[in-house]
Amino acid sequence: MPDAPVLTALYGGTDRADAITVDGRTCSYEELLGAAGAVARRVAGVKAFAVEATASLETVAAVVGGLLAGVPVVPLAPDAGPDEREHVLRDSGAEVLPVDFRERADFAAAPAGEAALVLYTSGTTGPPKGVVLSRAAIAADLDALADAWQWTAADTLVHGLPLFHVHGLVLGVLGALRTGSRLVHTGRPTPQAYAAAGGSLYFGVPTVWHRVVRDEAAARALSGARLLVSGSAPLPAPVFHSLRALTGHEPVERYGMTETLITVSARASGERRPGAVGSALPGIGTRIAHPADGIGELQVQGSTLFDGYLGRPEATAASYTDDGWFRTGDIAAIDPDGTHRIVGRASTDLIKSGGYRIGAGEVENALLAHPAVREAAVVGAPHADLGQEIVAYVVADGVSAAELTDFVAARLSVHKRPRRVRFLSELPRNAMGKPQKRLLPPV
Ligand code: MCA
Ligand code: AMP
């Protein structure tokens, strides 16, 4: 098994012709291994390689090829603006290599490096950092989730999430190739596509589930599934209740981060409570630091954690406590029975919109690059569908909201664009002259 210990089911697993479907195209494991072998031959020996992570069989072959060759894969968001793309390529030193799914080759096992993926993710300030994920962490997480969700080769996994983040790529692709479940990636995560796919196991971010329950026919079509899983952001209780009413299923919620993979989850065999994300997975330790009334920062430890931020030892060190626990930055409570509830984030500068993590600082810097913008403050405002929407407060003359949104869109990914722009004559500041986001006027 060349890439041990990650894609166990891919070798000697199913010989079904439709093992994997992505956006309407289908292949068998044999075809995938052939295409991935061709990728592996091309990338062997490279430091890291970047792939345009569209929702396609090419992306799946690229990631499997990287694992075969022992070369870390850096997925690029296909809609990333030039600044973002250039940053990722420069920071990672990855080469962009095209993938042709029609090419096939055998590939003999390469001595595998430990790093499997480098995923770029936003912090509160500055450009995104590369999160280095090892094979061992990925394998440990997928096994813990398979156990928690009773996820097996008998499942058909359905989702339509982006293939450049943990949710869609690690759980949604590598999870299928490790458990041997059939995979149907719907291209986009629309309610209609989920309904038509006839799966047993469904993954979605809360925005997807919110859209599903608004499409009653689509929601009812999911009643034949075995398990609906929600994660990447808080699932609103009304969406939980509507899913139960329309599909007959209570969704399983799970919690994680790019840096830690999924660490906490409700169980297929256990209770599912709205507003709660279940208990720690096997091999994971969790604790609440400095709790007040039981609430404080959630800190985690265990075998699924990242190897560090690429090339940033100080940032890596700062993300851990002195006694070796990873600081999630999420504010949580752990009930006496071990059930975790995520109640907020320590910093308002990390925004979750549609399940995407967006650093306020990155959007502010993009806005400040516009010559007409003197000051900018970006926040996440509550939004029924997206969880939060990006709102930009700017001090600027002679520029329209639409121009500023387009300006950001030309630099960063679509989902990092402000949905609303408010013009102020000045930003609220404290006596020290520091901008105070909590004093900004309501949107
Ligand atoms: C978006 N649009 C805009 C703007 N933003 N137009 C003008 N101004 C803007 N500011 C456009 C979009 O391009 C789209 O156009 C249309 O408006 C609708 O956008 P939207 O409402 O955002 O819907 P969407 O594009 O369908 O996206 C919703 C989504 C998406 C599909 C739920 O947010 C998504 O895929 N989220 C998943 C994120 C994810 O996987 N996160 C996991 C991170 P057009 O229709 O023309 O394209 S990993 C993680 O969190 C951990 C480890 C974990 O726990 O899982
Ligand atoms: P990312 O690195 O994109 O995976 O984002 C990680 C963040 O998503 C976490 O720090 C949480 O703030 C949030 N998150 C993930 N899953 C959940 C969940 N089930 N409930 C609430 N927040 C979540």
Short mmCIF file of C-alpha atoms and ligand atoms in Angstrom, two decimals:
data_model
loop_
_atom_site.label_atom_id
_atom_site.label_comp_id
_atom_site.label_asym_id
_atom_site.label_seq_id
_atom_site.Cartn_x
_atom_site.Cartn_y
_atom_site.Cartn_z
CA MET A 1 0.00 0.00 0.00
CA PRO A 2 2.07 2.92 -1.30
CA ASP A 3 0.62 5.84 0.58
CA ALA A 4 -0.01 4.02 3.85
CA PRO A 5 -1.65 4.89 6.07
CA VAL A 6 -4.17 7.13 4.25
CA LEU A 7 -6.23 5.73 1.37
CA THR A 8 -6.68 2.19 2.59
CA ALA A 9 -9.89 1.38 0.70
CA LEU A 10 -8.49 2.48 -2.65
CA TYR A 11 -6.30 -0.61 -2.95
CA GLY A 12 -8.26 -3.78 -3.41
CA GLY A 13 -11.48 -1.95 -2.56
CA THR A 14 -14.58 -1.90 -4.68
CA ASP A 15 -14.40 -2.63 -8.38
CA ARG A 16 -17.60 -0.74 -9.10
CA ALA A 17 -17.43 1.46 -12.17
CA ASP A 18 -19.14 4.38 -10.39
CA ALA A 19 -17.05 4.45 -7.22
CA ILE A 20 -16.51 8.19 -7.57
CA THR A 21 -18.66 10.81 -9.25
CA VAL A 22 -17.65 14.45 -9.28
CA ASP A 23 -19.86 17.03 -10.94
CA GLY A 24 -21.44 14.48 -13.27
CA ARG A 25 -18.27 12.56 -14.25
CA THR A 26 -17.70 9.09 -12.89
CA CYS A 27 -14.74 6.74 -12.46
CA SER A 28 -13.71 3.48 -10.84
CA TYR A 29 -10.92 3.07 -8.30
CA GLU A 30 -8.78 1.52 -11.02
CA GLU A 31 -9.22 4.57 -13.27
CA LEU A 32 -8.52 6.91 -10.37
CA LEU A 33 -5.35 5.02 -9.43
CA GLY A 34 -4.18 5.20 -13.06
CA ALA A 35 -4.79 8.95 -13.31
CA ALA A 36 -3.24 9.53 -9.88
CA GLY A 37 -0.24 7.40 -10.94
CA ALA A 38 0.32 9.71 -13.90
CA VAL A 39 0.19 12.71 -11.56
CA ALA A 40 2.58 11.01 -9.12
CA ARG A 41 5.13 10.42 -11.88
CA ARG A 42 4.99 14.05 -12.85
CA VAL A 43 5.29 15.48 -9.34
CA ALA A 44 7.71 13.01 -7.76
CA GLY A 45 10.65 14.90 -6.30
CA VAL A 46 8.96 18.29 -6.31
CA LYS A 47 8.91 20.17 -2.96
CA ALA A 48 5.15 20.73 -3.09
CA PHE A 49 2.61 21.04 -5.83
CA ALA A 50 -0.38 23.27 -6.24
CA VAL A 51 -3.60 22.21 -7.84
CA GLU A 52 -6.44 24.35 -9.10
CA ALA A 53 -9.00 22.74 -6.79
CA THR A 54 -12.09 22.85 -8.95
CA ALA A 55 -14.89 20.39 -8.19
CA SER A 56 -13.56 17.79 -10.63
CA LEU A 57 -12.06 14.33 -10.99
CA GLU A 58 -8.79 16.11 -11.82
CA THR A 59 -8.62 17.53 -8.30
CA VAL A 60 -9.26 14.09 -6.80
CA ALA A 61 -6.54 12.56 -9.01
CA ALA A 62 -4.13 15.36 -8.10
CA VAL A 63 -4.58 14.88 -4.38
CA VAL A 64 -4.30 11.11 -4.60
CA GLY A 65 -1.27 11.53 -6.89
CA GLY A 66 0.41 13.74 -4.32
CA LEU A 67 -0.20 11.15 -1.63
CA LEU A 68 1.21 8.40 -3.87
CA ALA A 69 4.33 10.41 -4.62
CA GLY A 70 4.81 11.62 -1.07
CA VAL A 71 4.64 15.25 -2.22
CA PRO A 72 2.51 17.74 -0.25
CA VAL A 73 -0.45 19.09 -2.18
CA VAL A 74 -1.48 22.75 -1.96
CA PRO A 75 -5.06 23.16 -3.19
CA LEU A 76 -5.76 26.58 -4.70
CA ALA A 77 -9.24 28.08 -4.45
CA PRO A 78 -10.22 28.33 -8.13
CA ASP A 79 -11.72 31.79 -7.61
CA ALA A 80 -8.77 33.16 -5.64
CA GLY A 81 -7.76 36.60 -6.81
CA PRO A 82 -4.25 37.23 -8.11
CA ASP A 83 -2.88 38.61 -4.81
CA GLU A 84 -4.15 35.64 -2.83
CA ARG A 85 -2.91 33.14 -5.39
CA GLU A 86 0.51 34.71 -5.61
CA HIS A 87 0.81 34.71 -1.83
CA VAL A 88 -0.03 31.00 -1.59
CA LEU A 89 2.40 30.03 -4.35
CA ARG A 90 5.23 32.17 -3.01
CA ASP A 91 4.69 31.15 0.59
CA SER A 92 4.46 27.41 -0.14
CA GLY A 93 7.04 27.24 -2.93
CA ALA A 94 4.58 24.94 -4.71
CA GLU A 95 4.64 24.43 -8.46
CA VAL A 96 1.33 24.55 -10.33
CA LEU A 97 1.03 21.42 -12.41
CA PRO A 98 -1.83 20.66 -14.78
CA VAL A 99 -3.66 17.36 -14.41
CA ASP A 100 -5.07 15.41 -17.32
CA PHE A 101 -7.48 12.73 -16.13
CA ARG A 102 -7.08 10.81 -19.39
CA GLU A 103 -3.39 10.13 -18.70
CA ARG A 104 -2.80 6.85 -16.89
CA ALA A 105 0.34 5.33 -15.39
CA ASP A 106 1.41 2.87 -12.75
CA PHE A 107 3.38 4.37 -9.96
CA ALA A 108 5.65 2.43 -7.67
CA ALA A 109 5.62 3.42 -4.02
CA ALA A 110 7.64 6.48 -3.16
CA PRO A 111 9.07 6.96 0.30
CA ALA A 112 6.30 9.05 1.72
CA GLY A 113 7.00 12.37 3.37
CA GLU A 114 4.85 12.97 6.40
CA ALA A 115 3.13 16.16 5.13
CA ALA A 116 0.11 15.36 2.97
CA LEU A 117 -1.61 18.71 2.50
CA VAL A 118 -0.91 22.37 3.03
CA LEU A 119 -4.23 24.22 3.39
CA TYR A 120 -4.23 28.00 3.47
CA THR A 121 -6.46 29.55 6.06
CA SER A 122 -7.07 33.03 7.39
CA GLY A 123 -6.01 34.37 10.75
CA THR A 124 -7.33 37.54 12.34
CA THR A 125 -4.66 39.67 10.66
CA GLY A 126 -2.36 39.40 7.68
CA PRO A 127 -2.44 37.00 4.75
CA PRO A 128 -3.53 33.35 5.09
CA LYS A 129 -1.12 30.86 6.67
CA GLY A 130 -0.33 27.38 5.35
CA VAL A 131 -1.59 24.68 7.70
CA VAL A 132 0.55 21.55 7.31
CA LEU A 133 -1.48 18.38 7.75
CA SER A 134 0.25 15.04 8.08
CA ARG A 135 -0.87 11.68 6.77
CA ALA A 136 -1.02 10.38 10.31
CA ALA A 137 -3.33 13.18 11.47
CA ILE A 138 -5.64 12.70 8.49
CA ALA A 139 -5.78 8.94 8.96
CA ALA A 140 -6.46 9.28 12.69
CA ASP A 141 -9.25 11.76 12.10
CA LEU A 142 -10.96 9.76 9.39
CA ASP A 143 -10.89 6.61 11.52
CA ALA A 144 -12.34 8.46 14.50
CA LEU A 145 -15.12 9.86 12.29
CA ALA A 146 -15.83 6.50 10.67
CA ASP A 147 -16.30 5.13 14.16
CA ALA A 148 -18.45 8.05 15.35
CA TRP A 149 -20.72 8.00 12.30
CA GLN A 150 -20.68 4.23 11.64
CA TRP A 151 -19.33 5.21 8.23
CA THR A 152 -18.48 2.18 6.06
CA ALA A 153 -18.05 0.96 2.51
CA ALA A 154 -21.80 0.36 2.45
CA ASP A 155 -22.41 4.13 2.45
CA THR A 156 -22.84 6.48 -0.46
CA LEU A 157 -21.44 9.83 0.64
CA VAL A 158 -23.00 12.89 -1.00
CA HIS A 159 -21.82 16.49 -0.78
CA GLY A 160 -20.98 19.43 -3.01
CA LEU A 161 -18.48 21.33 -0.89
CA PRO A 162 -15.33 23.04 -2.14
CA LEU A 163 -12.29 20.79 -2.54
CA PHE A 164 -9.75 23.18 -1.00
CA HIS A 165 -10.80 22.90 2.66
CA VAL A 166 -10.88 20.19 5.30
CA HIS A 167 -14.62 19.66 5.08
CA GLY A 168 -14.92 18.93 1.34
CA LEU A 169 -11.45 17.55 0.69
CA VAL A 170 -10.27 15.67 3.78
CA LEU A 171 -13.64 14.40 5.01
CA GLY A 172 -15.47 14.53 1.72
CA VAL A 173 -12.88 12.95 -0.59
CA LEU A 174 -10.15 11.26 1.45
CA GLY A 175 -12.81 9.99 3.86
CA ALA A 176 -14.58 8.18 1.04
CA LEU A 177 -11.30 6.71 -0.21
CA ARG A 178 -10.37 5.49 3.26
CA THR A 179 -13.72 4.00 4.22
CA GLY A 180 -14.50 2.74 0.71
CA SER A 181 -17.86 4.48 0.59
CA ARG A 182 -19.11 5.51 -2.84
CA LEU A 183 -18.72 9.26 -3.38
CA VAL A 184 -21.10 11.54 -5.22
CA HIS A 185 -19.85 15.12 -5.33
CA THR A 186 -22.66 17.24 -6.71
CA GLY A 187 -20.52 20.05 -8.14
CA ARG A 188 -22.36 22.63 -6.07
CA PRO A 189 -24.19 21.91 -2.81
CA THR A 190 -27.70 22.74 -4.00
CA PRO A 191 -30.78 21.23 -2.35
CA GLN A 192 -31.93 19.84 -5.70
CA ALA A 193 -28.63 18.08 -6.33
CA TYR A 194 -28.58 16.62 -2.81
CA ALA A 195 -32.14 15.35 -3.27
CA ALA A 196 -31.36 13.73 -6.62
CA ALA A 197 -28.19 11.97 -5.46
CA GLY A 198 -29.84 9.23 -3.38
CA GLY A 199 -27.04 8.94 -0.82
CA SER A 200 -26.93 7.44 2.65
CA LEU A 201 -24.53 9.92 4.25
CA TYR A 202 -24.71 13.67 3.55
CA PHE A 203 -22.27 16.44 4.50
CA GLY A 204 -23.16 20.12 4.54
CA VAL A 205 -22.32 23.45 6.12
CA PRO A 206 -25.23 25.15 7.94
CA THR A 207 -25.91 27.42 4.94
CA VAL A 208 -26.50 24.30 2.83
CA TRP A 209 -28.88 22.82 5.43
CA HIS A 210 -30.67 26.15 5.70
CA ARG A 211 -31.24 26.12 1.93
CA VAL A 212 -32.33 22.46 2.04
CA VAL A 213 -35.08 23.10 4.60
CA ARG A 214 -36.38 26.01 2.54
CA ASP A 215 -36.89 23.58 -0.36
CA GLU A 216 -39.42 21.24 1.19
CA ALA A 217 -39.45 18.69 -1.65
CA ALA A 218 -35.66 18.44 -1.61
CA ALA A 219 -35.63 18.06 2.16
CA ARG A 220 -38.24 15.31 2.10
CA ALA A 221 -36.19 13.44 -0.51
CA LEU A 222 -33.44 13.03 2.11
CA SER A 223 -35.66 10.94 4.39
CA GLY A 224 -34.18 7.75 2.91
CA ALA A 225 -30.66 8.71 4.00
CA ARG A 226 -28.93 7.18 7.00
CA LEU A 227 -27.14 10.23 8.44
CA LEU A 228 -27.05 13.99 7.80
CA VAL A 229 -23.91 15.71 9.13
CA SER A 230 -23.46 19.44 9.70
CA GLY A 231 -20.28 21.32 10.48
CA SER A 232 -17.89 24.22 9.80
CA ALA A 233 -20.14 26.73 11.57
CA PRO A 234 -22.97 26.74 14.13
CA LEU A 235 -26.17 25.07 12.94
CA PRO A 236 -29.10 27.29 13.96
CA ALA A 237 -31.61 25.44 16.17
CA PRO A 238 -34.54 26.23 13.81
CA VAL A 239 -32.67 24.51 10.96
CA PHE A 240 -32.07 21.47 13.20
CA HIS A 241 -35.81 21.32 14.00
CA SER A 242 -36.88 21.78 10.37
CA LEU A 243 -34.52 19.03 9.25
CA ARG A 244 -36.03 16.71 11.83
CA ALA A 245 -39.57 17.60 10.75
CA LEU A 246 -38.95 17.30 7.00
CA THR A 247 -36.42 14.47 6.73
CA GLY A 248 -37.11 12.49 9.90
CA HIS A 249 -33.42 12.85 10.78
CA GLU A 250 -31.79 14.83 13.55
CA PRO A 251 -28.54 16.10 12.06
CA VAL A 252 -25.25 15.04 13.60
CA GLU A 253 -23.16 18.12 14.37
CA ARG A 254 -19.43 18.06 14.59
CA TYR A 255 -16.81 20.68 15.32
CA GLY A 256 -13.27 21.22 14.12
CA MET A 257 -10.71 23.54 12.60
CA THR A 258 -8.28 23.38 9.72
CA GLU A 259 -5.48 23.20 12.30
CA THR A 260 -7.01 20.41 14.39
CA LEU A 261 -9.22 18.53 11.92
CA ILE A 262 -12.50 17.38 13.43
CA THR A 263 -12.14 16.91 17.17
CA VAL A 264 -15.66 16.78 18.59
CA SER A 265 -18.80 15.14 17.22
CA ALA A 266 -22.22 13.79 18.04
CA ARG A 267 -22.46 10.05 17.45
CA ALA A 268 -24.62 8.14 14.98
CA SER A 269 -25.68 5.97 17.91
CA GLY A 270 -26.17 8.78 20.39
CA GLU A 271 -28.24 11.81 21.29
CA ARG A 272 -28.18 14.84 18.94
CA ARG A 273 -28.98 18.12 20.59
CA PRO A 274 -29.54 21.44 18.79
CA GLY A 275 -26.83 23.91 19.74
CA ALA A 276 -24.42 21.15 20.77
CA VAL A 277 -21.60 19.50 18.83
CA GLY A 278 -21.25 16.23 20.76
CA SER A 279 -18.28 14.86 22.64
CA ALA A 280 -14.54 14.59 22.01
CA LEU A 281 -13.51 11.94 19.49
CA PRO A 282 -11.32 9.05 20.68
CA GLY A 283 -7.71 10.16 21.08
CA ILE A 284 -8.68 13.83 21.56
CA GLY A 285 -8.46 15.76 24.79
CA THR A 286 -10.49 18.94 25.30
CA ARG A 287 -10.60 21.45 28.11
CA ILE A 288 -12.05 24.87 28.84
CA ALA A 289 -9.38 27.37 29.86
CA HIS A 290 -10.12 29.83 32.67
CA PRO A 291 -13.86 29.20 32.69
CA ALA A 292 -16.28 31.80 33.99
CA ASP A 293 -19.65 30.15 34.69
CA GLY A 294 -18.29 27.12 32.83
CA ILE A 295 -17.56 29.09 29.67
CA GLY A 296 -14.09 29.83 28.32
CA GLU A 297 -11.67 29.13 25.49
CA LEU A 298 -11.78 25.59 24.13
CA GLN A 299 -8.33 24.00 23.97
CA VAL A 300 -7.56 20.67 22.34
CA GLN A 301 -4.82 18.05 22.19
CA GLY A 302 -4.44 14.84 20.24
CA SER A 303 -3.38 12.86 17.22
CA THR A 304 -5.35 14.85 14.63
CA LEU A 305 -3.54 18.16 15.13
CA PHE A 306 -1.52 19.91 12.41
CA ASP A 307 2.27 19.91 12.13
CA GLY A 308 2.41 23.71 12.31
CA TYR A 309 2.02 26.78 10.11
CA LEU A 310 4.36 26.45 7.13
CA GLY A 311 7.52 28.47 7.73
CA ARG A 312 6.06 30.26 10.76
CA PRO A 313 7.42 28.69 13.94
CA GLU A 314 6.48 31.73 16.04
CA ALA A 315 2.85 31.63 14.91
CA THR A 316 2.79 27.89 15.55
CA ALA A 317 4.23 28.31 19.03
CA ALA A 318 1.79 31.12 19.80
CA SER A 319 -1.15 28.88 18.93
CA TYR A 320 -0.26 26.53 21.82
CA THR A 321 -0.34 27.05 25.57
CA ASP A 322 2.85 26.54 27.58
CA ASP A 323 1.58 23.11 28.58
CA GLY A 324 0.98 21.99 25.00
CA TRP A 325 -2.72 22.56 24.30
CA PHE A 326 -3.88 24.13 21.02
CA ARG A 327 -5.86 27.33 21.54
CA THR A 328 -8.89 27.15 19.25
CA GLY A 329 -10.02 30.73 19.85
CA ASP A 330 -13.55 29.36 20.18
CA ILE A 331 -15.54 30.02 23.33
CA ALA A 332 -17.28 26.90 24.56
CA ALA A 333 -18.75 24.97 27.46
CA ILE A 334 -18.52 21.26 28.23
CA ASP A 335 -21.54 19.80 29.98
CA PRO A 336 -21.06 17.21 32.74
CA ASP A 337 -21.92 14.41 30.26
CA GLY A 338 -19.08 15.55 27.95
CA THR A 339 -21.29 17.36 25.42
CA HIS A 340 -19.62 20.45 23.96
CA ARG A 341 -21.41 23.66 23.10
CA ILE A 342 -19.64 26.31 21.00
CA VAL A 343 -20.96 29.67 22.13
CA GLY A 344 -18.82 32.13 20.14
CA ARG A 345 -15.34 33.20 19.18
CA ALA A 346 -12.80 35.04 21.29
CA SER A 347 -11.99 37.44 18.44
CA THR A 348 -14.52 39.22 16.27
CA ASP A 349 -11.81 39.37 13.59
CA LEU A 350 -12.43 35.83 12.37
CA ILE A 351 -15.63 35.73 10.36
CA LYS A 352 -17.52 32.59 9.30
CA SER A 353 -19.66 33.20 6.23
CA GLY A 354 -21.27 30.25 4.46
CA GLY A 355 -18.84 28.03 6.39
CA TYR A 356 -15.81 29.88 4.99
CA ARG A 357 -13.33 31.29 7.48
CA ILE A 358 -12.39 34.86 6.60
CA GLY A 359 -9.93 37.09 8.43
CA ALA A 360 -11.15 40.65 8.86
CA GLY A 361 -7.55 41.87 8.51
CA GLU A 362 -7.12 40.35 5.07
CA VAL A 363 -10.25 42.09 3.76
CA GLU A 364 -9.27 45.35 5.47
CA ASN A 365 -5.84 45.22 3.82
CA ALA A 366 -7.45 44.64 0.43
CA LEU A 367 -9.71 47.67 0.96
CA LEU A 368 -6.82 49.83 2.18
CA ALA A 369 -4.96 49.08 -1.04
CA HIS A 370 -7.56 51.22 -2.83
CA PRO A 371 -6.21 54.77 -3.16
CA ALA A 372 -9.51 56.35 -2.06
CA VAL A 373 -9.77 54.36 1.19
CA ARG A 374 -8.25 56.00 4.27
CA GLU A 375 -9.54 53.63 6.93
CA ALA A 376 -11.36 50.32 6.95
CA ALA A 377 -12.94 48.07 9.59
CA VAL A 378 -14.46 44.75 8.58
CA VAL A 379 -16.86 42.74 10.73
CA GLY A 380 -19.20 39.76 10.44
CA ALA A 381 -22.85 40.72 10.89
CA PRO A 382 -25.48 38.08 11.71
CA HIS A 383 -27.10 36.68 8.56
CA ALA A 384 -29.91 34.11 8.41
CA ASP A 385 -28.50 32.14 5.48
CA LEU A 386 -24.73 32.65 5.71
CA GLY A 387 -24.41 32.72 9.50
CA GLN A 388 -22.43 35.92 9.16
CA GLU A 389 -22.07 38.32 6.27
CA ILE A 390 -19.03 40.48 5.67
CA VAL A 391 -19.67 44.16 6.29
CA ALA A 392 -17.03 46.79 5.59
CA TYR A 393 -17.00 50.19 7.28
CA VAL A 394 -14.79 52.57 5.35
CA VAL A 395 -13.60 56.13 5.47
CA ALA A 396 -13.19 57.06 1.81
CA ASP A 397 -13.97 59.76 -0.72
CA GLY A 398 -15.09 59.53 -4.31
CA VAL A 399 -15.63 55.79 -4.55
CA SER A 400 -18.83 53.72 -4.58
CA ALA A 401 -19.67 50.59 -2.58
CA ALA A 402 -19.81 48.54 -5.77
CA GLU A 403 -16.39 49.77 -6.86
CA LEU A 404 -14.91 48.73 -3.52
CA THR A 405 -16.55 45.30 -3.62
CA ASP A 406 -15.20 44.75 -7.13
CA PHE A 407 -11.80 45.97 -6.01
CA VAL A 408 -11.68 43.35 -3.25
CA ALA A 409 -13.03 40.70 -5.63
CA ALA A 410 -10.13 41.38 -7.99
CA ARG A 411 -7.71 40.49 -5.21
CA LEU A 412 -9.37 37.87 -3.03
CA SER A 413 -11.84 34.98 -3.40
CA VAL A 414 -15.51 35.65 -4.07
CA HIS A 415 -16.58 34.72 -0.55
CA LYS A 416 -14.19 37.30 0.93
CA ARG A 417 -15.99 40.19 -0.78
CA PRO A 418 -17.93 42.50 1.53
CA ARG A 419 -21.66 42.07 1.01
CA ARG A 420 -22.28 45.55 2.38
CA VAL A 421 -20.17 48.67 2.55
CA ARG A 422 -20.94 51.53 4.92
CA PHE A 423 -19.24 54.88 4.60
CA LEU A 424 -18.29 56.71 7.81
CA SER A 425 -16.63 60.07 8.33
CA GLU A 426 -14.33 58.41 10.86
CA LEU A 427 -13.95 55.08 12.66
CA PRO A 428 -14.89 55.06 16.35
CA ARG A 429 -11.74 55.05 18.50
CA ASN A 430 -10.85 54.78 22.15
CA ALA A 431 -8.86 57.36 24.10
CA MET A 432 -5.63 55.76 22.83
CA GLY A 433 -6.77 56.30 19.23
CA LYS A 434 -7.30 52.58 18.59
CA PRO A 435 -10.32 51.73 16.36
CA GLN A 436 -13.14 50.12 18.36
CA LYS A 437 -15.17 47.69 16.29
CA ARG A 438 -17.76 47.21 19.00
CA LEU A 439 -18.62 50.93 18.77
CA LEU A 440 -19.40 50.74 15.03
CA PRO A 441 -22.99 51.70 14.20
CA PRO A 442 -25.41 48.84 13.40
CA VAL A 443 -25.44 47.84 9.72
C1 MCA B 1 -21.02 36.19 -3.28
N1 MCA B 1 -21.59 36.64 -4.41
C2 MCA B 1 -21.54 37.96 -4.40
C3 MCA B 1 -20.89 38.35 -3.22
N2 MCA B 1 -20.56 37.22 -2.55
N3 MCA B 1 -21.97 38.87 -5.28
C4 MCA B 1 -21.78 40.15 -5.02
N4 MCA B 1 -21.16 40.60 -3.90
C5 MCA B 1 -20.71 39.75 -3.00
N5 MCA B 1 -20.11 40.22 -1.93
C6 MCA B 1 -22.18 35.83 -5.47
C7 MCA B 1 -21.60 34.44 -5.55
O1 MCA B 1 -20.45 34.45 -6.37
C8 MCA B 1 -22.74 33.66 -6.18
O2 MCA B 1 -22.72 33.89 -7.56
C9 MCA B 1 -23.98 34.33 -5.63
O3 MCA B 1 -23.55 35.64 -5.19
C10 MCA B 1 -24.56 33.59 -4.45
O4 MCA B 1 -23.59 33.57 -3.45
P1 MCA B 1 -23.80 32.86 -2.06
O5 MCA B 1 -25.06 33.30 -1.42
O6 MCA B 1 -22.55 32.98 -1.28
O7 MCA B 1 -24.05 31.40 -2.40
P2 MCA B 1 -23.08 30.38 -2.98
O8 MCA B 1 -22.08 30.98 -3.88
O9 MCA B 1 -23.98 29.33 -3.52
O10 MCA B 1 -22.30 29.86 -1.69
C11 MCA B 1 -22.91 29.27 -0.57
C12 MCA B 1 -22.18 28.01 -0.23
C13 MCA B 1 -20.71 28.35 -0.05
C14 MCA B 1 -22.34 27.03 -1.37
C15 MCA B 1 -22.76 27.42 1.02
O11 MCA B 1 -20.60 29.38 0.91
C16 MCA B 1 -19.85 27.19 0.31
O12 MCA B 1 -19.52 26.35 -0.53
N6 MCA B 1 -19.46 27.08 1.59
C17 MCA B 1 -18.66 25.97 2.08
C18 MCA B 1 -17.45 26.46 2.77
C19 MCA B 1 -16.65 25.31 3.35
O13 MCA B 1 -16.55 24.24 2.78
N7 MCA B 1 -16.07 25.51 4.52
C20 MCA B 1 -15.35 24.46 5.20
C21 MCA B 1 -14.09 25.00 5.77
P3 MCA B 1 -22.85 32.71 -8.61
O14 MCA B 1 -24.15 32.04 -8.29
O15 MCA B 1 -22.80 33.40 -9.91
O16 MCA B 1 -21.67 31.82 -8.35
S1 MCA B 1 -13.23 23.64 6.63
C22 MCA B 1 -13.84 23.82 8.20
O17 MCA B 1 -14.56 24.72 8.50
C23 MCA B 1 -13.61 22.80 9.27
C24 MCA B 1 -12.44 22.00 9.41
C25 MCA B 1 -14.88 22.13 9.55
O18 MCA B 1 -15.31 22.13 10.70
O19 MCA B 1 -15.46 21.64 8.56
P1 AMP B 2 -11.88 26.43 9.58
O1 AMP B 2 -10.49 26.54 9.95
O2 AMP B 2 -12.30 27.04 8.31
O3 AMP B 2 -12.14 25.03 9.62
O4 AMP B 2 -12.78 27.10 10.68
C1 AMP B 2 -12.76 26.64 11.99
C2 AMP B 2 -13.79 27.34 12.81
O5 AMP B 2 -15.10 27.01 12.36
C3 AMP B 2 -13.79 26.96 14.25
O6 AMP B 2 -12.77 27.62 14.96
C4 AMP B 2 -15.19 27.35 14.68
O7 AMP B 2 -15.24 28.72 14.97
C5 AMP B 2 -16.01 27.08 13.45
N1 AMP B 2 -16.76 25.82 13.52
C6 AMP B 2 -16.48 24.65 12.92
N2 AMP B 2 -17.43 23.73 13.18
C7 AMP B 2 -18.34 24.33 13.99
C8 AMP B 2 -19.55 23.92 14.62
N3 AMP B 2 -20.06 22.71 14.43
N4 AMP B 2 -20.20 24.81 15.39
C9 AMP B 2 -19.71 26.05 15.57
N5 AMP B 2 -18.58 26.50 15.00
C10 AMP B 2 -17.90 25.66 14.21
#
